[in-house]
Coordinates of C-alpha atoms in Angstrom, one line a residue:
X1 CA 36.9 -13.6 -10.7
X2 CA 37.8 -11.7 -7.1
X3 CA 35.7 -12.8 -3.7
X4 CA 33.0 -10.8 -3.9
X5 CA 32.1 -8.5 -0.8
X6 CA 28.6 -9.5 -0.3
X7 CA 25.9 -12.1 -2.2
X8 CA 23.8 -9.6 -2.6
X9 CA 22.9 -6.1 -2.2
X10 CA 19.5 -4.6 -1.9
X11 CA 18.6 -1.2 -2.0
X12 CA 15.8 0.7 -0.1
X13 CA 14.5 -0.1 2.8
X14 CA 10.8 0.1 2.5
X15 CA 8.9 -2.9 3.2
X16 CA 9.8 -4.7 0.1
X17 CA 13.5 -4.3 0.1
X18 CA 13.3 -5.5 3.6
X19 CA 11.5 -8.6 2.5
X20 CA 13.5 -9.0 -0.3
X21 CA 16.7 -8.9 1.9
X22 CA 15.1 -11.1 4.8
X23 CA 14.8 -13.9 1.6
X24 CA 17.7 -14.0 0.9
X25 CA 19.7 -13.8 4.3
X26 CA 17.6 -16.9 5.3
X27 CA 18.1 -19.0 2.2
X28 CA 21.7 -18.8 3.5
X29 CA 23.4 -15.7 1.6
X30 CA 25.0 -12.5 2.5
X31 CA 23.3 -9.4 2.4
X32 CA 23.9 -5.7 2.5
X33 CA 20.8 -3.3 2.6
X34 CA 21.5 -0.2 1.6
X35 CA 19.1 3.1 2.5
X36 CA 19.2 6.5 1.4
X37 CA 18.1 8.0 4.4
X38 CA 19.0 8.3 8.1
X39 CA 16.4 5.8 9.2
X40 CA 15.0 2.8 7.3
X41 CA 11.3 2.0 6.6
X42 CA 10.4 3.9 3.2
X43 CA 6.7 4.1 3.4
X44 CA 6.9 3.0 7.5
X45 CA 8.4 5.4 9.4
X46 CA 6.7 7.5 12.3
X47 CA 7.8 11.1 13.3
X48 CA 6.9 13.8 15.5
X49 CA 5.9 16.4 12.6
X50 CA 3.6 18.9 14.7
X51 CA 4.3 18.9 18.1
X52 CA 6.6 17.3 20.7
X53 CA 4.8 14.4 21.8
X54 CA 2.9 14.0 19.0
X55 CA 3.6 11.0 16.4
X56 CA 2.5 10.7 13.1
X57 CA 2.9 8.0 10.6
X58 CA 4.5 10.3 7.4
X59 CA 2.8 7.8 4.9
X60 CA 1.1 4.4 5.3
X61 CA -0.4 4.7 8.8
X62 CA -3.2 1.5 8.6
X63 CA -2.1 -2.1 7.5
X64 CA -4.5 -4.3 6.6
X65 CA -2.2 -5.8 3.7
X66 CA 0.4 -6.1 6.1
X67 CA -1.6 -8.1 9.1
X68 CA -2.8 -10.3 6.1
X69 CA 0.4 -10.7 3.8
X70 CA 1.7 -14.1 3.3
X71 CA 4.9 -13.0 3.6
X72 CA 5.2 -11.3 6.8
X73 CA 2.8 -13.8 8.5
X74 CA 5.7 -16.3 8.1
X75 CA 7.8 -14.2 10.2
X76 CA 8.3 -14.1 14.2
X77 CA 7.8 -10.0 14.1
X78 CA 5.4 -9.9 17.3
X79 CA 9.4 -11.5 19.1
X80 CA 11.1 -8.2 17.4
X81 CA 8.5 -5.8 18.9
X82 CA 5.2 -5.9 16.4
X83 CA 1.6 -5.6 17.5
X84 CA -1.2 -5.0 15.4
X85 CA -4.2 -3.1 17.4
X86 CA -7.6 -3.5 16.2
X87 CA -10.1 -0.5 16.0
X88 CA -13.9 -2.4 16.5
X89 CA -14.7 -0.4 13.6
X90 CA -12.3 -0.9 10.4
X91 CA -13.1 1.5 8.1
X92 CA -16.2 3.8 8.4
X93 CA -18.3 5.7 5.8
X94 CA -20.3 8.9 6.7
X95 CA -23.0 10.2 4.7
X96 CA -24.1 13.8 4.6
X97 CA -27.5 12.5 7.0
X98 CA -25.7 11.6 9.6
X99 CA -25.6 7.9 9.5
X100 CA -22.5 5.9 7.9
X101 CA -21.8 2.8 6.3
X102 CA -19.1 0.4 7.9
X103 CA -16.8 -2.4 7.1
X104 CA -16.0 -5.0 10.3
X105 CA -14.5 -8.0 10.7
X106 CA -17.6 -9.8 10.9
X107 CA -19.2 -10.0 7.5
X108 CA -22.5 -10.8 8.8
X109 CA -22.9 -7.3 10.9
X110 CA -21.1 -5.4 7.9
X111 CA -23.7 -7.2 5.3
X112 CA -26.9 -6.2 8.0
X113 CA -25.7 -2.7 8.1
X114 CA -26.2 -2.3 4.7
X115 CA -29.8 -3.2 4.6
X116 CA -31.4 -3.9 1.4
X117 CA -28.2 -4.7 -0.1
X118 CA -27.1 -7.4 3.0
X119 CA -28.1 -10.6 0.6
X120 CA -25.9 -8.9 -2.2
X121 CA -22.8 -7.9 0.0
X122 CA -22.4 -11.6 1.2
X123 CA -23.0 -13.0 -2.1
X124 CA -20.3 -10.9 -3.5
X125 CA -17.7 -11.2 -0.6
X126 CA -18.4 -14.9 0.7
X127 CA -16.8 -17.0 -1.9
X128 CA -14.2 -14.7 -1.4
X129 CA -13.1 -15.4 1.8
X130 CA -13.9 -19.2 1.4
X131 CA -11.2 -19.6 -1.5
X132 CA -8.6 -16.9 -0.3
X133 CA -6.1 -19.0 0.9
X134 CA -6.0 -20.8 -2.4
X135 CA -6.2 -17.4 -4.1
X136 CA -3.7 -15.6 -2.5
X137 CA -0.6 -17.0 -4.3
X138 CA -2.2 -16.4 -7.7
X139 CA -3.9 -12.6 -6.7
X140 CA -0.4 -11.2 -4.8
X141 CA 2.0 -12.4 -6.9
X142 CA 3.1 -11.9 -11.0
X143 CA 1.5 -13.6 -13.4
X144 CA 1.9 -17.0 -14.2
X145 CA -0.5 -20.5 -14.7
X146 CA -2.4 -20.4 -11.4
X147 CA -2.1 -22.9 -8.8
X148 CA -6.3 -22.8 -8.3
X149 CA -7.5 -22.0 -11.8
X150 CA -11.2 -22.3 -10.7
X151 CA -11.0 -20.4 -7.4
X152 CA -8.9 -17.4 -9.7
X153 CA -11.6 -17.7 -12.4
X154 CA -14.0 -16.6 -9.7
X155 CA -12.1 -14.1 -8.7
X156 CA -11.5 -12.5 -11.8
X157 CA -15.0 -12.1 -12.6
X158 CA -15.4 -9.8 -9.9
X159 CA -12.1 -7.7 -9.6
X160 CA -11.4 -7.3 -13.5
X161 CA -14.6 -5.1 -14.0
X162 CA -14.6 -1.7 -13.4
X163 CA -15.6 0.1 -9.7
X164 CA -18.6 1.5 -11.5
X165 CA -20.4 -2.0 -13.1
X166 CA -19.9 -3.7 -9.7
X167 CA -21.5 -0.9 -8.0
X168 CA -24.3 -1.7 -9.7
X169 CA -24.8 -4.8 -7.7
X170 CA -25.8 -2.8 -4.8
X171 CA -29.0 -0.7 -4.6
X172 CA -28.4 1.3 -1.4
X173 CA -27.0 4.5 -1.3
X174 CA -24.5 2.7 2.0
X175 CA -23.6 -0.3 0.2
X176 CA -22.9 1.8 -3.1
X177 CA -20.9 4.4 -1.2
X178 CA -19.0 2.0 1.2
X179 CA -17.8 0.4 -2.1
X180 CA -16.7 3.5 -3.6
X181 CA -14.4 4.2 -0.6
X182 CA -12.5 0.6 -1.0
X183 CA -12.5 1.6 -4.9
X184 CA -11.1 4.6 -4.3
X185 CA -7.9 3.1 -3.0
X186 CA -6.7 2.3 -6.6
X187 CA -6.3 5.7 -7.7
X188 CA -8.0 5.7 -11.2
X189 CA -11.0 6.6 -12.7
X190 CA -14.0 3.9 -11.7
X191 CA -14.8 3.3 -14.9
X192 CA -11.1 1.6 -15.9
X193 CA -11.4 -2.4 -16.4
X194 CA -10.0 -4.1 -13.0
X195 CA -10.6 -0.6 -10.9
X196 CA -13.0 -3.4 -9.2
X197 CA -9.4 -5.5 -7.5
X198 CA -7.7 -3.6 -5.1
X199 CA -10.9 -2.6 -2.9
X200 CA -11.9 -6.5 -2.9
X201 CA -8.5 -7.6 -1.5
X202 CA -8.9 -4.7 0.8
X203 CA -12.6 -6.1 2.3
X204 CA -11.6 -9.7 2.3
X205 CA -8.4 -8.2 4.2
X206 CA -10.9 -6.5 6.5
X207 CA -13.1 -9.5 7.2
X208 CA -10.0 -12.0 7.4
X209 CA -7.7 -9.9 9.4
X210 CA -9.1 -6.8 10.7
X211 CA -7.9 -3.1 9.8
X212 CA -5.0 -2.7 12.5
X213 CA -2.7 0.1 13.2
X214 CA 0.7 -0.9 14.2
X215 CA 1.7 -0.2 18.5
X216 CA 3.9 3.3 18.7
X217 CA 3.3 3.9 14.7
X218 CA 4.2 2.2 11.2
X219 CA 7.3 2.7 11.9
X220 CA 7.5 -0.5 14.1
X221 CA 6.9 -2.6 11.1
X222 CA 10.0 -1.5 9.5
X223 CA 11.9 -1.9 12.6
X224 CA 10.8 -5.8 13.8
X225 CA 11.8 -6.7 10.3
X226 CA 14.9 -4.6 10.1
X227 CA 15.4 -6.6 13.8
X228 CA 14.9 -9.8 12.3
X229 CA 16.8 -9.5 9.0
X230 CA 19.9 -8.1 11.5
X231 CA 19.0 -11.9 14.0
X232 CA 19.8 -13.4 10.7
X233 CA 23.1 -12.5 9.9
X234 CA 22.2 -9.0 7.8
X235 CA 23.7 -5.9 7.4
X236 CA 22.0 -2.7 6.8
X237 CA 23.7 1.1 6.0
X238 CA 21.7 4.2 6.3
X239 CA 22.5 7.3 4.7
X240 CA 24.1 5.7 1.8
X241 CA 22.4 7.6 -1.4
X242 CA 23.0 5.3 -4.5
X243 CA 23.5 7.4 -7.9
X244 CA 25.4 5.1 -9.7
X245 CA 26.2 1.5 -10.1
X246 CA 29.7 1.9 -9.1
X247 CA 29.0 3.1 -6.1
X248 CA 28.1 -0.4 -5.2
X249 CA 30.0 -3.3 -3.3
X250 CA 30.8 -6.3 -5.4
X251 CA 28.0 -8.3 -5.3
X252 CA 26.1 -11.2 -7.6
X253 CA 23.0 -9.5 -7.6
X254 CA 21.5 -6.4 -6.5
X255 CA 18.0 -6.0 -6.2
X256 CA 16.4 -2.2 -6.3
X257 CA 13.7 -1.5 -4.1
X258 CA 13.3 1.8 -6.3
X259 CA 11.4 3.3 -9.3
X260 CA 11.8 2.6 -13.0
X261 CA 12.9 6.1 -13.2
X262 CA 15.5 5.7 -10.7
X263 CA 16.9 2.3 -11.6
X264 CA 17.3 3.2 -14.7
X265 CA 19.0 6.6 -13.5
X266 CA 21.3 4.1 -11.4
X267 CA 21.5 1.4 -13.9
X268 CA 20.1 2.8 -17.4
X269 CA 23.5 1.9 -19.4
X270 CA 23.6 -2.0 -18.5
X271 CA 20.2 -2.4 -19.9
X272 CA 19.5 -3.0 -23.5
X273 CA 17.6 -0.3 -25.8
X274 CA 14.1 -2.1 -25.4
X275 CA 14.2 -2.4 -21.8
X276 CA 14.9 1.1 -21.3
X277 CA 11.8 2.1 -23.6
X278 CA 10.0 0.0 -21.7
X279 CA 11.0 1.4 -18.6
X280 CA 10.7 4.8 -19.7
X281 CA 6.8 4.4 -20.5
X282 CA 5.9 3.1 -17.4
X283 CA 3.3 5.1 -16.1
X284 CA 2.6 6.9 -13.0
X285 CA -1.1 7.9 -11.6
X286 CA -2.5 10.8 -8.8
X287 CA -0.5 11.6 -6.5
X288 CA -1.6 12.8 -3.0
X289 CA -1.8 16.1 -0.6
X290 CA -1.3 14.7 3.0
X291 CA -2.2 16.3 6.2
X292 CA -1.3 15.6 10.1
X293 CA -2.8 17.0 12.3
X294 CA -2.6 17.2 16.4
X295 CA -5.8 17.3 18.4
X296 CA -7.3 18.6 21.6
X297 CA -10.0 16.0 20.9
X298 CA -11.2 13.3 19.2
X299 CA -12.3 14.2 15.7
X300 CA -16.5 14.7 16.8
X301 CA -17.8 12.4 13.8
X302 CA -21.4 13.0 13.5
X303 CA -21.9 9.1 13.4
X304 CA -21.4 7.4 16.2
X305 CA -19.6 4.6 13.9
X306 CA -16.6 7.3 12.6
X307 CA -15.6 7.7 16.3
X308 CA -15.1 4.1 16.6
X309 CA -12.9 3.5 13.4
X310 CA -9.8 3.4 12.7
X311 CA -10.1 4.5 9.2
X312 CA -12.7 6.9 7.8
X313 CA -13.9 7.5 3.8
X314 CA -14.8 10.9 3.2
X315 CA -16.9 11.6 0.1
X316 CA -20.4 10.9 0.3
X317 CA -22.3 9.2 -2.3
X318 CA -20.5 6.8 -4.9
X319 CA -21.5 9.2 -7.9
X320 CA -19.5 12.1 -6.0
X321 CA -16.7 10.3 -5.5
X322 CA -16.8 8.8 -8.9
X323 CA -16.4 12.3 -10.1
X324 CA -13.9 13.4 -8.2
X325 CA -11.9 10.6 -8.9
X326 CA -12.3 10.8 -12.9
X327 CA -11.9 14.6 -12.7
X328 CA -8.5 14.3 -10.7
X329 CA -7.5 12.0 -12.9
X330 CA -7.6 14.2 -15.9
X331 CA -5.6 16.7 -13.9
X332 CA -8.3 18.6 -12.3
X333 CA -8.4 19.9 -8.6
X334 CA -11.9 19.1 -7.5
X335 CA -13.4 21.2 -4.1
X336 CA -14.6 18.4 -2.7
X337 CA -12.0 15.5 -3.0
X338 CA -12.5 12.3 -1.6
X339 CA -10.2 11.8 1.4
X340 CA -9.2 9.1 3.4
X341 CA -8.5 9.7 6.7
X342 CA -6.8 7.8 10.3
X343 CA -7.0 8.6 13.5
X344 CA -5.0 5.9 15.4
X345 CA -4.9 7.6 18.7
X346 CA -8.4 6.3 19.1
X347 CA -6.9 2.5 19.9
X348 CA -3.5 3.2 20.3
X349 CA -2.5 6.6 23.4
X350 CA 1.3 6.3 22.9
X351 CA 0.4 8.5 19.5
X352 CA -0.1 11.2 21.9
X353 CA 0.1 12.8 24.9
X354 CA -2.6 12.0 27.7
X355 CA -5.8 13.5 26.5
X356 CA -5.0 14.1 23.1
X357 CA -4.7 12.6 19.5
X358 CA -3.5 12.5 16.7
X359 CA -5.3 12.0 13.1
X360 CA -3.8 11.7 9.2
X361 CA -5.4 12.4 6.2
X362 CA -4.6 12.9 1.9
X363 CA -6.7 13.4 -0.9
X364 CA -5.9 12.6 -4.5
X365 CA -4.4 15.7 -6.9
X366 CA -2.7 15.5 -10.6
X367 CA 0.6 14.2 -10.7
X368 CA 2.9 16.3 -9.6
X369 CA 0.5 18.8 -8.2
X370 CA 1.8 21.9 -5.6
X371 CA -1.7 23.0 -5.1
X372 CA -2.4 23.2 -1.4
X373 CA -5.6 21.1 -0.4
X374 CA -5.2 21.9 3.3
X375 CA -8.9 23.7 3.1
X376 CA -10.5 21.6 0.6
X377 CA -9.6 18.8 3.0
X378 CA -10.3 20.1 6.3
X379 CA -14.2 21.4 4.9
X380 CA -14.4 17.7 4.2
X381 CA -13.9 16.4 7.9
X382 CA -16.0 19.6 8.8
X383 CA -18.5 18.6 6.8
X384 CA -18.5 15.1 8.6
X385 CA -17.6 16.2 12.1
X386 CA -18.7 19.7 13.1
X387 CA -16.4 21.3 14.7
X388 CA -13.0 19.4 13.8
X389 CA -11.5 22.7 13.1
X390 CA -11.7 24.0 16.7
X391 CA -9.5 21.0 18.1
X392 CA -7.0 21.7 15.7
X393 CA -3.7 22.4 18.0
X394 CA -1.1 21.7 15.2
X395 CA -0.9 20.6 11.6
X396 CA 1.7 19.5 9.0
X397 CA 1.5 19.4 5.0
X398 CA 2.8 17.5 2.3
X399 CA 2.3 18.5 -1.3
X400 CA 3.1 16.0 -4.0
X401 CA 6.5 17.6 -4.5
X402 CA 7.2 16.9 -0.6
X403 CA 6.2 13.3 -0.8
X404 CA 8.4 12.7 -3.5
X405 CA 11.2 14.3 -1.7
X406 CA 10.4 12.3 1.4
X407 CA 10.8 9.3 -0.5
X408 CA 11.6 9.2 -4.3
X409 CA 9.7 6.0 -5.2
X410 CA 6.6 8.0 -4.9
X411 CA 7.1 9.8 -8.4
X412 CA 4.9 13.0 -8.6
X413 CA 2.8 11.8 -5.6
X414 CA 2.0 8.3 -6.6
X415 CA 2.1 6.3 -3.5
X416 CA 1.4 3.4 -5.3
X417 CA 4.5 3.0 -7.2
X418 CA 2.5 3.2 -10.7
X419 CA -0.6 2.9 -12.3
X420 CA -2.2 -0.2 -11.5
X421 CA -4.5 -0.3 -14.2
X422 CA -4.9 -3.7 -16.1
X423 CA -2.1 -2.7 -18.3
X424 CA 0.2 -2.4 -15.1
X425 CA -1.6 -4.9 -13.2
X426 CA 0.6 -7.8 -13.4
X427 CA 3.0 -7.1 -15.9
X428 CA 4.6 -3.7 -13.9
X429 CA 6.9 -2.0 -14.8
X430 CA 7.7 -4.2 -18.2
X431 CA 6.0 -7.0 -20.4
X432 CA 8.7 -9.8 -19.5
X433 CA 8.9 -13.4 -18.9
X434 CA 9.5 -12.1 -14.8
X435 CA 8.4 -8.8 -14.0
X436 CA 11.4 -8.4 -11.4
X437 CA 14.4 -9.5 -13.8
X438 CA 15.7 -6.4 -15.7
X439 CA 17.7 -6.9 -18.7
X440 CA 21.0 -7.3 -17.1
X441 CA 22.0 -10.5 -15.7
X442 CA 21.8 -10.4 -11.7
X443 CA 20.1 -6.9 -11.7
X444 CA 16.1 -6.8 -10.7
X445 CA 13.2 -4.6 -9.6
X446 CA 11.8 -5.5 -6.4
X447 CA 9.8 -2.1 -5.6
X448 CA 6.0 -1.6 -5.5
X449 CA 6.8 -1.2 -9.4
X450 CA 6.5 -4.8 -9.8
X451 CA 3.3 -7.3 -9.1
X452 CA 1.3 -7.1 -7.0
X453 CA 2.0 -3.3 -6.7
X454 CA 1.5 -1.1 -3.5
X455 CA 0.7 -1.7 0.0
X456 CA 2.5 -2.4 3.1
X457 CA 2.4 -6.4 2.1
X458 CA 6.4 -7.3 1.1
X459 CA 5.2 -9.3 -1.3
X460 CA 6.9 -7.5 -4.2
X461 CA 10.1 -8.3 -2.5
X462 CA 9.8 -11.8 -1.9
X463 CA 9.1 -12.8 -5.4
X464 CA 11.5 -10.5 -6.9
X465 CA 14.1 -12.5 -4.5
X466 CA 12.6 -15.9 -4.9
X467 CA 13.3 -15.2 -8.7
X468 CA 16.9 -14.0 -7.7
X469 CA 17.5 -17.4 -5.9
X470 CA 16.7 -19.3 -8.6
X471 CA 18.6 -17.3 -11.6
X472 CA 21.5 -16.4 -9.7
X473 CA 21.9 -18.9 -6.8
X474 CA 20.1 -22.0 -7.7
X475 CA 18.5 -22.0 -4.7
X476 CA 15.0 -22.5 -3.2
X477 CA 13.6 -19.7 -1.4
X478 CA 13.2 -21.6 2.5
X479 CA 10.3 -19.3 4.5
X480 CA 8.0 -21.8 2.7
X481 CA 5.5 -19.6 1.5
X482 CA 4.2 -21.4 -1.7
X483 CA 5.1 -22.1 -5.3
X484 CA 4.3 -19.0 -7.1

């Protein structure tokens, strides 16, 4: 057999390809990252989209998975030009009186601003953050015989039930409805088993790490570990769209930071029949309609708390947002749609000019969905701030067909690389003995398609190249994260 030309060749560059790439370089190989664009970053990338001056994160704009991932903490990213700023307020909840519910780092002033429900909210998140570091290897990660079987046991009893039996923990219209915002991050209907797990990471996250925005946009994420993969010894090529598997440099394995549909698209006719069924039924959920907007002003929250935070959940009371949610997912366009919403300029003035800001918003839609929600969205902030419309200066759209076509993993909309229901909860995107193998020997899956699904966290990457050292390579993965 001929020299090949690299180890291994990754493509995509969102934040999992990069992690998977960074593995692999510093276990020792040679590796080629290959994106389809003319800049790298996938979900991470920052542009001027409304006027000069003016930047706007195009998709994930607040990173609490990233400050807290495992993965990246390993890495020396503040040296390539990272820093997370902290808003005082993580994530904020307004309700139609005026007041709002609001998530800090500090779990005793989150608990006392939920009143009657403060006992209940640190009963529920306490043991949380207590075990987390033994948890984290079994929660963000595919799954296997846990490392902490009693701490994960815990766990499970909490984030396996459904958004809608937890709530019922809480008596308080603010605890109930600051849960439903977290909830509402999955992208399924509350009443779906595990609907409960993604909005629990995301408050231990807050409590443990804060809800930061990344310095000059999300985009310097991708960069510092594009910077550090390069300090390594990489190699990356932009503007490479990959169609077929011959287009590829000889390599011993290639890992896709893509979509089922798109691998198998790419690599459909090295896979055996049942993989390809497999693949073929994976399932994708909402999708979203995004907004950005540029701003005289700050946004002029009615509560004092929304003009501190750097994230804001807009739907009101759990049972409205619990209908919204189960309504879009049937296929429905609801006119009042819960919608999550940033305003990073608040912390962070390089995202505009002197005096101004800038602010990002989506709600969830039907897969696939060209309905423009620009209105539906913007009476939601109105409803919440007053007079938001007047310091509108500039605003750009995104349907679901628009996302996709920004970047393709995001099939119909779905930013979350899939269903994560509990059928696609650990076993995305096929029931195997790894999740990241395929069925072709030195071929995997290393997208937000795989466990632990999305968010800006790279752990998809790293475990879909820890398993590539060891199949292909017979090599230990050396960032010493932990066995997984």
């Amino acid at each position: 057999m001929g020299k090949r030309e690299y180890d291994v060749v990754v493509v995509g560059s969102g934040p999992n390809g990069l992690a998977a790439a960074i593995t692999m370089q510093y276990a020792g190989l040679g590796v080629l990252l290959l994106e389809a664009k003319d800049s790298i970053g996938g979900g991470l990338r920052t542009k001027e989209l409304t006027l000069p001056g003016f930047k706007h994160d195009v998709c994930s704009a607040v990173h609490p998975l990233a400050a807290g991932s495992p993965f990246f903490q390993q890495l020396p990213l503040q040296k390539f030009g990272l820093n997370y700023i902290y808003p005082a307020v993580a994530a904020a909840h307004p309700f139609d009186e005026g007041c709002a519910a609001v998530l800090k780092k500090s779990l005793q002033e989150t608990a006392e601003g939920l009143g009657a429900d403060e006992k209940q909210y640190i009963q529920l998140i306490q043991p949380l953050l207590n075990n987390w570091p033994a948890l984290a290897p079994d929660v963000l990660g595919p799954l296997h015989f846990p490392e902490h079987p009693a701490a994960l046991a815990k766990f499970a009893i909490k984030a396996l039930t459904s958004a809608s039996f937890l709530s019922k923990r809480f008596s308080s219209q603010h605890a109930k409805g600051l849960w439903a915002g977290m909830a509402a991050h999955a992208m399924q209907p509350f009443s779906n088993i595990a609907s409960s797990a993604i909005g629990l990471v995301l408050l231990v996250a807050g409590h443990l790490k804060g809800w930061p925005v990344a310095a000059g946009g999300s985009q310097s994420i991708a960069d510092a570990l594009a910077a550090y993969f390069i300090s390594l010894g990489g190699t990356i090529e932009t503007n490479v769209e990959v169609k077929s598997f011959g287009q590829l440099p000889t390599s011993d394995a290639v890992l896709f930071d893509l979509d089922p549909k798109q691998v198998l698209q790419i690599a459909g006719d090295r896979f055996s029949s049942l993989y390809k069924w497999q693949l073929n039924r994976y399932r994708y959920g909402m999708g979203v309609f995004k907004i950005d907007w540029a701003l005289d002003s700050p946004i002029p929250f009615t509560a004092a708390e929304c003009r501190q935070a750097g994230t804001v959940h807009l739907g009101n009371t759990f049972a409205e947002i619990a209908a919204g949610e189960l309504q879009t997912s049937k296929g429905k366009l609801v006119e009042r749609p819960f919608v999550l919403l940033a305003q990073p300029s608040l912390v962070d003035p390089s995202r505009a000019p002197e005096g101004k800001h800038t602010a990002w918003a989506y709600c969830h839609v039907p897969n696939g969905s060209q309905a423009d929600m620009t209105s539906a969205i913007e009476k939601q902030v109105e409803r919440f701030a007053p007079g938001f419309c007047d310091t509108i200066l500039a605003k750009h759209t995104m349907n679901t067909v628009q996302v996709q076509s920004y970047n393709a993993n995001y099939v119909g909309g779905d930013i979350n690389g899939g269903v994560s229901d509990i059928t696609q909860l650990f076993t995305r995107p096929a029931l195997r003995f790894s999740p990241y193998r395929t069925a072709a020997k030195g071929i995997y899956i290393c997208s937000a398609s795989t466990p632990p699904g999305g968010g800006v966290h790279g752990m998809c990457g790293y475990y879909a190249a820890k398993r590539a050292l060891k199949d292909i390579f017979h090599l230990e993965e050396k960032i010493g994260l932990f066995r997984g």
